[in-house]
Amino acid sequence: MTPLDSFDLAILRILQKNNQTPQREIGEAVNLSAPSVQRRIRRMEADGVIRAQVAQIAPEAVGLPLTIIVQVELVSETPDAIDAVKERFRAAPEVQQCHYVTGEADFILVVIVASMAAYEDFTRRMFFDGANIKKFRTMVSMGEVKTGMALNI
């Protein structure tokens, strides 16, 4: 991976706010030509610095109004058992985020669902059917205060 310089960081700051900003505008803002901006963006995509170009969708607009945070503790913490649970969480469409963490819990999940009935179905599939889950704690979000993926760069 090529080290990031001040131009790269400036480009990333702009893209974090709006990844559809024309490269000409980015170039004017950071004092580079549009082709130079394009080369830098392509390099950062190839290097994995820029992971994806996505639309951030309002969950409630598509019928998914409930955000639920779940702390999960495992029964067995062998590498194979942990890998199996990671794959299970990765494959679940309801799981928006999954973090393998230190401390009392083993995983923290952010789950987006249409209803409590849908969450109950999710828990049955993910936590009860021989899934190596010791226990889980559910916290229902009462409202978004801040969400996003922007980094402080």
Rosetta silent file (secondary structure, phi, psi, omega in degrees, C-alpha in Angstrom):
SEQUENCE: MTPLDSFDLAILRILQKNNQTPQREIGEAVNLSAPSVQRRIRRMEADGVIRAQVAQIAPEAVGLPLTIIVQVELVSETPDAIDAVKERFRAAPEVQQCHYVTGEADFILVVIVASMAAYEDFTRRMFFDGANIKKFRTMVSMGEVKTGMALNI
SCORE:     score description
SCORE:     0.000 S_00000001
   1 L     0.000  131.874  177.501    0.000    0.000    0.000 S_00000001
   2 L   -73.718  133.919  177.936    1.304    3.420   -0.958 S_00000001
   3 L   -60.766  146.054  179.006    1.528    5.805    2.015 S_00000001
   4 L   -83.628  136.252  176.048   -1.111    8.540    2.023 S_00000001
   5 L  -106.482 -176.282 -176.229    0.067   12.114    1.612 S_00000001
   6 H   -64.019  -32.000  176.844   -1.704   15.401    2.391 S_00000001
   7 H   -66.233  -45.059  178.805   -3.343   15.441   -1.068 S_00000001
   8 H   -58.956  -46.370 -179.277   -4.765   11.945   -0.539 S_00000001
   9 H   -63.409  -39.002  178.112   -6.142   12.904    2.875 S_00000001
  10 H   -64.293  -41.672  177.148   -7.705   16.078    1.451 S_00000001
  11 H   -62.369  -45.069  180.000   -9.350   14.045   -1.309 S_00000001
  12 H   -61.923  -39.131  178.320  -10.652   11.533    1.228 S_00000001
  13 H   -59.871  -41.113  179.343  -12.135   14.311    3.395 S_00000001
  14 H   -68.774  -46.561 -177.959  -14.134   15.534    0.393 S_00000001
  15 H   -63.296  -32.852  178.138  -15.229   12.059   -0.694 S_00000001
  16 H   -62.342  -34.531 -179.441  -16.432   11.225    2.837 S_00000001
  17 H   -78.469  -39.929 -179.671  -18.882   14.116    2.662 S_00000001
  18 L  -157.688  103.495 -176.744  -20.045   13.413   -0.906 S_00000001
  19 L   -75.290    0.890  176.037  -18.495   10.669   -3.000 S_00000001
  20 L  -102.661   10.906  176.198  -20.209   12.095   -6.085 S_00000001
  21 L   -62.256  127.414  179.217  -18.235   15.336   -6.005 S_00000001
  22 L   -58.009  142.457 -178.085  -16.859   15.850   -9.520 S_00000001
  23 H   -61.890  -29.490  175.767  -13.130   15.223   -9.774 S_00000001
  24 H   -61.470  -44.050  179.077  -12.712   18.676  -11.314 S_00000001
  25 H   -66.640  -40.519  177.737  -14.161   20.234   -8.120 S_00000001
  26 H   -61.436  -45.766  179.530  -11.985   18.036   -5.927 S_00000001
  27 H   -57.957  -43.094  178.371   -8.941   19.056   -7.965 S_00000001
  28 H   -63.724  -38.625 -178.003   -9.760   22.749   -7.548 S_00000001
  29 H   -70.356  -30.155 -174.804  -10.214   22.288   -3.799 S_00000001
  30 H  -112.823    5.414  178.492   -6.907   20.461   -3.301 S_00000001
  31 L    66.050   46.014  173.741   -4.780   22.122   -6.037 S_00000001
  32 L  -133.548  159.150  174.589   -4.456   19.098   -8.326 S_00000001
  33 L   -74.140  157.186  178.190   -5.607   18.401  -11.872 S_00000001
  34 H   -59.391  -42.253  176.734   -8.699   16.258  -12.365 S_00000001
  35 H   -61.778  -35.476  178.053   -6.627   13.430  -13.957 S_00000001
  36 H   -66.856  -40.912  176.866   -4.293   13.463  -10.944 S_00000001
  37 H   -61.377  -44.749 -179.982   -7.290   13.245   -8.597 S_00000001
  38 H   -60.448  -43.914  178.505   -8.659   10.357  -10.658 S_00000001
  39 H   -61.726  -43.072 -179.841   -5.325    8.457  -10.476 S_00000001
  40 H   -64.533  -42.191  179.084   -5.138    8.963   -6.717 S_00000001
  41 H   -63.490  -45.827  179.468   -8.718    7.789   -6.196 S_00000001
  42 H   -60.581  -41.383  178.626   -8.124    4.681   -8.343 S_00000001
  43 H   -64.101  -43.475 -179.230   -4.926    3.903   -6.403 S_00000001
  44 H   -67.350  -31.638  173.965   -6.705    4.307   -3.067 S_00000001
  45 H   -67.773  -45.918 -179.557   -9.490    1.996   -4.291 S_00000001
  46 H   -63.049  -36.569 -179.800   -6.950   -0.597   -5.466 S_00000001
  47 L   -79.187   -7.929 -179.517   -5.080   -0.357   -2.140 S_00000001
  48 L    84.003    7.691  175.940   -8.301   -0.834   -0.155 S_00000001
  49 L   -67.696  -46.624  173.461   -8.182    2.617    1.434 S_00000001
  50 L   -94.376  110.076 -174.198  -11.525    3.376   -0.227 S_00000001
  51 L   -80.182  -36.592 -175.679  -13.561    0.261    0.503 S_00000001
  52 L  -163.074  156.881  171.397  -16.779    1.090   -1.361 S_00000001
  53 L  -113.858  106.145 -171.581  -18.810    3.801   -3.041 S_00000001
  54 L  -131.608  163.052  172.228  -22.300    3.361   -1.563 S_00000001
  55 L   -96.345  135.329  176.949  -25.604    5.145   -0.952 S_00000001
  56 L   -93.010  113.488 -172.278  -26.567    5.616    2.682 S_00000001
  57 L  -101.349  138.137  176.180  -30.257    4.680    2.877 S_00000001
  58 L   -72.994  114.771 -175.741  -32.676    5.735    5.626 S_00000001
  59 H   -55.085  -41.025 -177.922  -33.820    2.399    7.147 S_00000001
  60 H   -66.058  -26.032  178.905  -37.310    3.662    7.990 S_00000001
  61 H   -69.218  -20.867 -179.996  -37.817    4.724    4.350 S_00000001
  62 H  -114.870   23.998  173.953  -37.531    1.071    3.285 S_00000001
  63 L    78.833   23.720  179.093  -39.610   -0.428    6.087 S_00000001
  64 L  -125.526   70.810 -171.623  -36.793   -1.179    8.560 S_00000001
  65 L   -81.039  -11.934 -175.360  -37.447    1.240   11.451 S_00000001
  66 E  -101.142  125.006  172.368  -35.896   -0.731   14.337 S_00000001
  67 E  -109.088  125.910 -176.318  -32.208   -0.556   15.183 S_00000001
  68 E  -126.677  130.280  177.237  -31.173   -3.043   17.832 S_00000001
  69 E  -101.904  131.329 -175.082  -27.764   -3.327   19.476 S_00000001
  70 E  -127.382  128.569  171.702  -26.924   -6.818   20.709 S_00000001
  71 E   -96.398  130.593 -175.658  -24.128   -7.989   22.992 S_00000001
  72 E  -123.500  131.314  173.343  -23.303  -11.636   22.367 S_00000001
  73 E  -113.560  138.057 -178.477  -21.323  -14.042   24.561 S_00000001
  74 E   -94.673  157.116  172.512  -20.115  -17.389   23.207 S_00000001
  75 L   -78.065  -55.978 -178.453  -20.003  -20.771   24.891 S_00000001
  76 L  -109.475  134.196 -179.022  -16.795  -21.877   23.163 S_00000001
  77 L  -115.186   32.415  174.295  -14.077  -19.433   22.155 S_00000001
  78 L   -71.224  154.670  179.999  -11.856  -21.735   20.142 S_00000001
  79 H   -53.828  -42.303  179.291  -10.618  -20.222   16.865 S_00000001
  80 H   -64.456  -40.524 -179.687  -12.845  -22.539   14.803 S_00000001
  81 H   -67.052  -41.077  178.509  -15.910  -21.719   16.913 S_00000001
  82 H   -64.455  -44.952  179.343  -15.248  -17.973   16.673 S_00000001
  83 H   -60.425  -39.474 -179.954  -14.762  -18.201   12.899 S_00000001
  84 H   -64.297  -41.804  179.207  -18.040  -20.109   12.520 S_00000001
  85 H   -68.369  -41.284  177.117  -19.956  -17.442   14.467 S_00000001
  86 H   -56.765  -45.846 -178.808  -18.292  -14.643   12.478 S_00000001
  87 H   -64.835  -38.945  177.735  -19.390  -16.291    9.232 S_00000001
  88 H   -60.936  -45.426  179.494  -22.919  -16.752   10.571 S_00000001
  89 H   -67.768  -40.958  177.915  -23.160  -13.047   11.471 S_00000001
  90 H   -57.583  -38.466 -175.076  -21.606  -11.987    8.120 S_00000001
  91 H   -79.192  -14.637 -176.295  -24.246  -13.966    6.239 S_00000001
  92 L   -80.612  118.043 -177.943  -27.228  -12.509    8.141 S_00000001
  93 L   -65.529  -22.243  179.604  -28.827   -9.685    6.124 S_00000001
  94 L   -73.554  -22.236 -177.002  -30.245   -8.119    9.297 S_00000001
  95 E   -82.209  110.060  178.152  -26.745   -7.539   10.709 S_00000001
  96 E   -82.265  -39.075  178.501  -25.595   -4.112    9.579 S_00000001
  97 E  -138.313  146.828  175.983  -22.448   -4.150   11.716 S_00000001
  98 E  -140.893  124.738  179.498  -20.619   -6.856   13.626 S_00000001
  99 E  -122.711  127.871  172.833  -17.671   -6.181   15.906 S_00000001
 100 E   -86.623  119.055 -167.512  -15.533   -8.852   17.581 S_00000001
 101 L  -126.141  165.288  171.752  -14.689   -7.160   20.892 S_00000001
 102 L   -93.212  167.227  177.126  -12.800   -7.491   24.141 S_00000001
 103 L   103.081 -155.652 -174.087  -14.472   -7.357   27.531 S_00000001
 104 L   -65.242  -40.446  179.217  -17.600   -9.016   28.863 S_00000001
 105 L   -93.466  159.549  175.346  -19.179   -9.635   25.434 S_00000001
 106 L   -96.588  -32.982  179.759  -17.518  -11.388   22.506 S_00000001
 107 E  -136.923  148.703  168.578  -19.459   -9.593   19.756 S_00000001
 108 E  -120.030  126.661  179.590  -21.470   -6.422   19.390 S_00000001
 109 E  -114.722  144.480  166.403  -24.053   -6.444   16.610 S_00000001
 110 E  -110.549  116.804 -174.433  -26.089   -3.646   15.086 S_00000001
 111 E  -115.311  132.533  179.820  -29.234   -5.280   13.753 S_00000001
 112 E  -116.010  121.910 -177.350  -31.791   -3.509   11.540 S_00000001
 113 E  -139.471  166.935 -178.613  -35.280   -5.055   11.338 S_00000001
 114 L   -80.766  -29.559 -173.975  -38.859   -4.214   10.435 S_00000001
 115 L  -160.234  170.330  175.532  -40.466   -5.232   13.745 S_00000001
 116 H   -66.833  -31.659  176.497  -39.965   -6.941   17.067 S_00000001
 117 H   -63.564  -40.233  177.570  -41.465  -10.080   15.502 S_00000001
 118 H   -65.928  -37.016  177.355  -38.729   -9.951   12.850 S_00000001
 119 H   -67.073  -39.600  177.426  -36.127   -9.536   15.611 S_00000001
 120 H   -60.440  -42.949  176.764  -37.562  -12.536   17.471 S_00000001
 121 H   -60.430  -43.401  178.024  -37.220  -14.585   14.269 S_00000001
 122 H   -58.706  -46.738 -178.153  -33.634  -13.342   13.915 S_00000001
 123 H   -63.769  -38.489  178.530  -32.780  -14.369   17.508 S_00000001
 124 H   -62.820  -45.525 -179.704  -34.237  -17.827   17.003 S_00000001
 125 H   -68.232  -41.997 -170.319  -32.173  -18.364   13.833 S_00000001
 126 H   -90.749  -31.319 -169.911  -28.949  -16.804   15.071 S_00000001
 127 H  -112.938  -20.568 -172.758  -28.813  -17.513   18.794 S_00000001
 128 H  -107.487  -25.569 -173.303  -30.851  -20.619   19.628 S_00000001
 129 L   -86.089   66.488  177.447  -30.319  -23.171   16.886 S_00000001
 130 L    59.828   39.845 -171.427  -27.027  -24.715   18.076 S_00000001
 131 L   -97.718   12.612  178.777  -25.169  -21.497   17.398 S_00000001
 132 L    65.750   28.764 -178.581  -22.578  -21.604   20.232 S_00000001
 133 E  -101.587  120.949  177.391  -24.273  -18.647   21.957 S_00000001
 134 E   -76.403  -51.468  175.897  -24.065  -18.555   25.758 S_00000001
 135 E  -162.706  163.499  176.694  -26.260  -15.462   26.105 S_00000001
 136 E  -141.631  150.840  178.633  -27.168  -12.228   24.426 S_00000001
 137 E  -121.678  133.918 -176.270  -28.377   -8.844   25.624 S_00000001
 138 E  -110.420  134.190  172.494  -30.657   -6.669   23.513 S_00000001
 139 E  -127.739  120.647 -179.928  -30.833   -2.883   23.506 S_00000001
 140 E   -90.478  127.529  178.557  -33.427   -1.226   21.276 S_00000001
 141 L   -70.619  132.135  177.519  -32.386    2.157   19.922 S_00000001
 142 L   -89.083  -11.901  177.773  -34.886    4.892   20.764 S_00000001
 143 L   167.433  150.832  178.112  -33.480    7.167   18.053 S_00000001
 144 L   -75.291  134.257  172.003  -30.392    8.048   16.061 S_00000001
 145 L  -104.411  -44.028  177.266  -28.160   10.718   17.548 S_00000001
 146 L  -156.012  128.953  172.889  -25.282   10.286   15.103 S_00000001
 147 L  -137.001  157.645  178.449  -24.620    7.722   12.423 S_00000001
 148 L   152.987  178.067 -178.484  -22.164    7.636    9.584 S_00000001
 149 L  -123.977    2.816 -177.609  -18.912    6.279    8.371 S_00000001
 150 L   -65.230  138.396  177.634  -16.795    9.459    8.159 S_00000001
 151 L  -101.366  152.926  179.109  -13.370    9.284    9.815 S_00000001
 152 L   -84.698   81.022 -178.512  -11.664   12.170   11.593 S_00000001
 153 L  -115.167    0.000    0.000   -8.809   12.626    9.101 S_00000001
